[in-house]
Each structure stands twice: as C-alpha cells, then as structure tokens.
C-alpha cells in the first residue's frame, strides 16, 4: 500500500527531466549557427568628418581602402586624416 503514492511521484519527476533535454537541444543549435558564419564579413567604414563610406572586409586592412583608423570603429578618410593632422 505504501508503494502507490511513490509511483505517482516518479511520474511527475520524469516529466521534468524531459524539459531538461529541451534546453540541451536549443544550445546545440546555437553552436551550429556560429560555425556557419563566414570568417570574413563585409564592413562599412564611414569617415567621421565627411561621412564618406568605404566597403571593406574584416580581413582587409582599412588603410588599403584609404581609411585611417583613429579608434574603435572610428575612421577618417585619407583627406580628413591629413586635415586633422592624423597623418
Ligand atoms: Zn573624410
């Protein structure tokens, strides 16, 4: 007679373990997304002074596109860099 209530308790604990597997599948899907991402991404560098924009890839050197990097995600074009005295 004492085994009956424990059987009901086992049923409810098995349903909570199924939600545990749900979280593991969603985390494995997230890691797959990061693998698909390309290594070189296209970035648009915009001059802070004259707003001239240049398209480049993350593997390219900004200076080869005529842009001078003055800070994190902040660029001057060659002309403005000369005017401000960055070159
Ligand atoms: Zn400029």
CSV table of C-alpha atoms and ligand atoms in Angstrom, one decimal:
chain,number,residue,atom,x,y,z
A,1,UNK,CA,0.0,0.0,0.0
A,2,UNK,CA,2.9,2.3,0.7
A,3,UNK,CA,4.2,1.9,-2.9
A,4,UNK,CA,1.2,3.6,-4.5
A,5,UNK,CA,2.0,7.2,-3.7
A,6,UNK,CA,5.7,6.8,-4.6
A,7,UNK,CA,4.6,5.6,-8.1
A,8,UNK,CA,2.8,8.9,-8.7
A,9,UNK,CA,5.8,10.9,-7.5
A,10,UNK,CA,8.1,9.1,-10.1
A,11,UNK,CA,5.7,10.0,-12.9
A,12,UNK,CA,5.9,13.8,-12.2
A,13,UNK,CA,9.7,13.7,-11.9
A,14,UNK,CA,10.1,12.1,-15.3
A,15,UNK,CA,8.2,14.9,-17.0
A,16,UNK,CA,10.6,17.5,-15.5
A,17,UNK,CA,13.6,15.6,-16.9
A,18,UNK,CA,12.1,15.8,-20.4
A,19,UNK,CA,12.2,19.6,-20.2
A,20,UNK,CA,16.0,19.3,-19.4
A,21,UNK,CA,16.7,17.7,-22.8
A,22,UNK,CA,14.9,20.6,-24.4
A,23,UNK,CA,17.5,23.1,-23.2
A,24,UNK,CA,20.3,20.9,-24.4
A,25,UNK,CA,19.0,20.8,-28.0
A,26,UNK,CA,18.5,24.5,-28.2
A,27,UNK,CA,22.1,25.2,-27.0
A,28,UNK,CA,23.5,22.7,-29.6
A,29,UNK,CA,21.5,24.6,-32.4
A,30,UNK,CA,23.1,27.9,-31.2
A,31,UNK,CA,26.7,26.5,-31.6
A,32,UNK,CA,25.8,25.3,-35.2
A,33,UNK,CA,24.8,28.9,-36.1
A,34,UNK,CA,28.2,30.2,-35.2
A,35,UNK,CA,30.0,27.6,-37.3
A,36,UNK,CA,28.0,28.6,-40.4
A,37,UNK,CA,29.0,32.2,-40.1
A,38,UNK,CA,31.7,33.2,-42.6
A,39,UNK,CA,35.1,34.2,-41.4
A,40,UNK,CA,35.4,37.5,-43.4
A,41,UNK,CA,32.4,39.8,-43.0
A,42,UNK,CA,31.7,42.9,-45.0
A,43,UNK,CA,32.1,46.1,-43.0
A,44,UNK,CA,31.3,49.7,-44.0
A,45,UNK,CA,33.8,52.2,-42.8
A,46,UNK,CA,32.5,55.7,-42.6
A,47,UNK,CA,34.7,58.8,-42.2
A,48,UNK,CA,33.8,60.7,-39.1
A,49,UNK,CA,34.4,64.1,-40.7
A,50,UNK,CA,33.0,64.0,-44.2
A,51,UNK,CA,30.8,60.8,-43.9
A,52,UNK,CA,32.5,59.2,-46.9
A,53,UNK,CA,31.8,55.4,-46.6
A,54,UNK,CA,34.0,52.7,-47.9
A,55,UNK,CA,33.1,49.0,-48.1
A,56,UNK,CA,35.7,46.6,-46.8
A,57,UNK,CA,36.0,43.1,-45.4
A,58,UNK,CA,37.1,42.3,-41.9
A,59,UNK,CA,40.3,40.7,-43.2
A,60,UNK,CA,41.3,43.8,-45.2
A,61,UNK,CA,43.5,46.5,-43.8
A,62,UNK,CA,41.5,49.8,-43.6
A,63,UNK,CA,44.5,51.8,-44.7
A,64,UNK,CA,44.5,49.9,-48.1
A,65,UNK,CA,41.0,51.4,-48.7
A,66,UNK,CA,42.2,54.9,-47.9
A,67,UNK,CA,40.8,54.9,-44.4
A,68,UNK,CA,42.7,55.8,-41.3
A,69,UNK,CA,41.6,54.1,-38.1
A,70,UNK,CA,41.6,56.5,-35.1
A,71,UNK,CA,39.7,54.5,-32.6
A,72,UNK,CA,37.3,51.5,-32.1
A,73,UNK,CA,35.0,51.7,-35.2
A,74,UNK,CA,36.0,55.3,-35.8
A,75,UNK,CA,37.7,56.1,-39.1
A,76,UNK,CA,38.9,59.1,-41.1
A,77,UNK,CA,39.4,59.1,-44.8
A,78,UNK,CA,42.9,59.9,-46.0
A,79,UNK,CA,42.0,63.5,-46.8
A,80,UNK,CA,40.4,64.2,-43.5
A,81,UNK,CA,43.2,62.5,-41.6
A,82,UNK,CA,45.6,64.9,-43.3
A,83,UNK,CA,43.5,67.9,-42.5
A,84,UNK,CA,43.1,67.0,-38.8
A,85,UNK,CA,46.8,66.1,-38.6
A,86,UNK,CA,46.4,62.3,-38.1
A,87,UNK,CA,48.9,61.6,-40.9
B,1,LIG,ZN1,36.7,62.2,-44.7
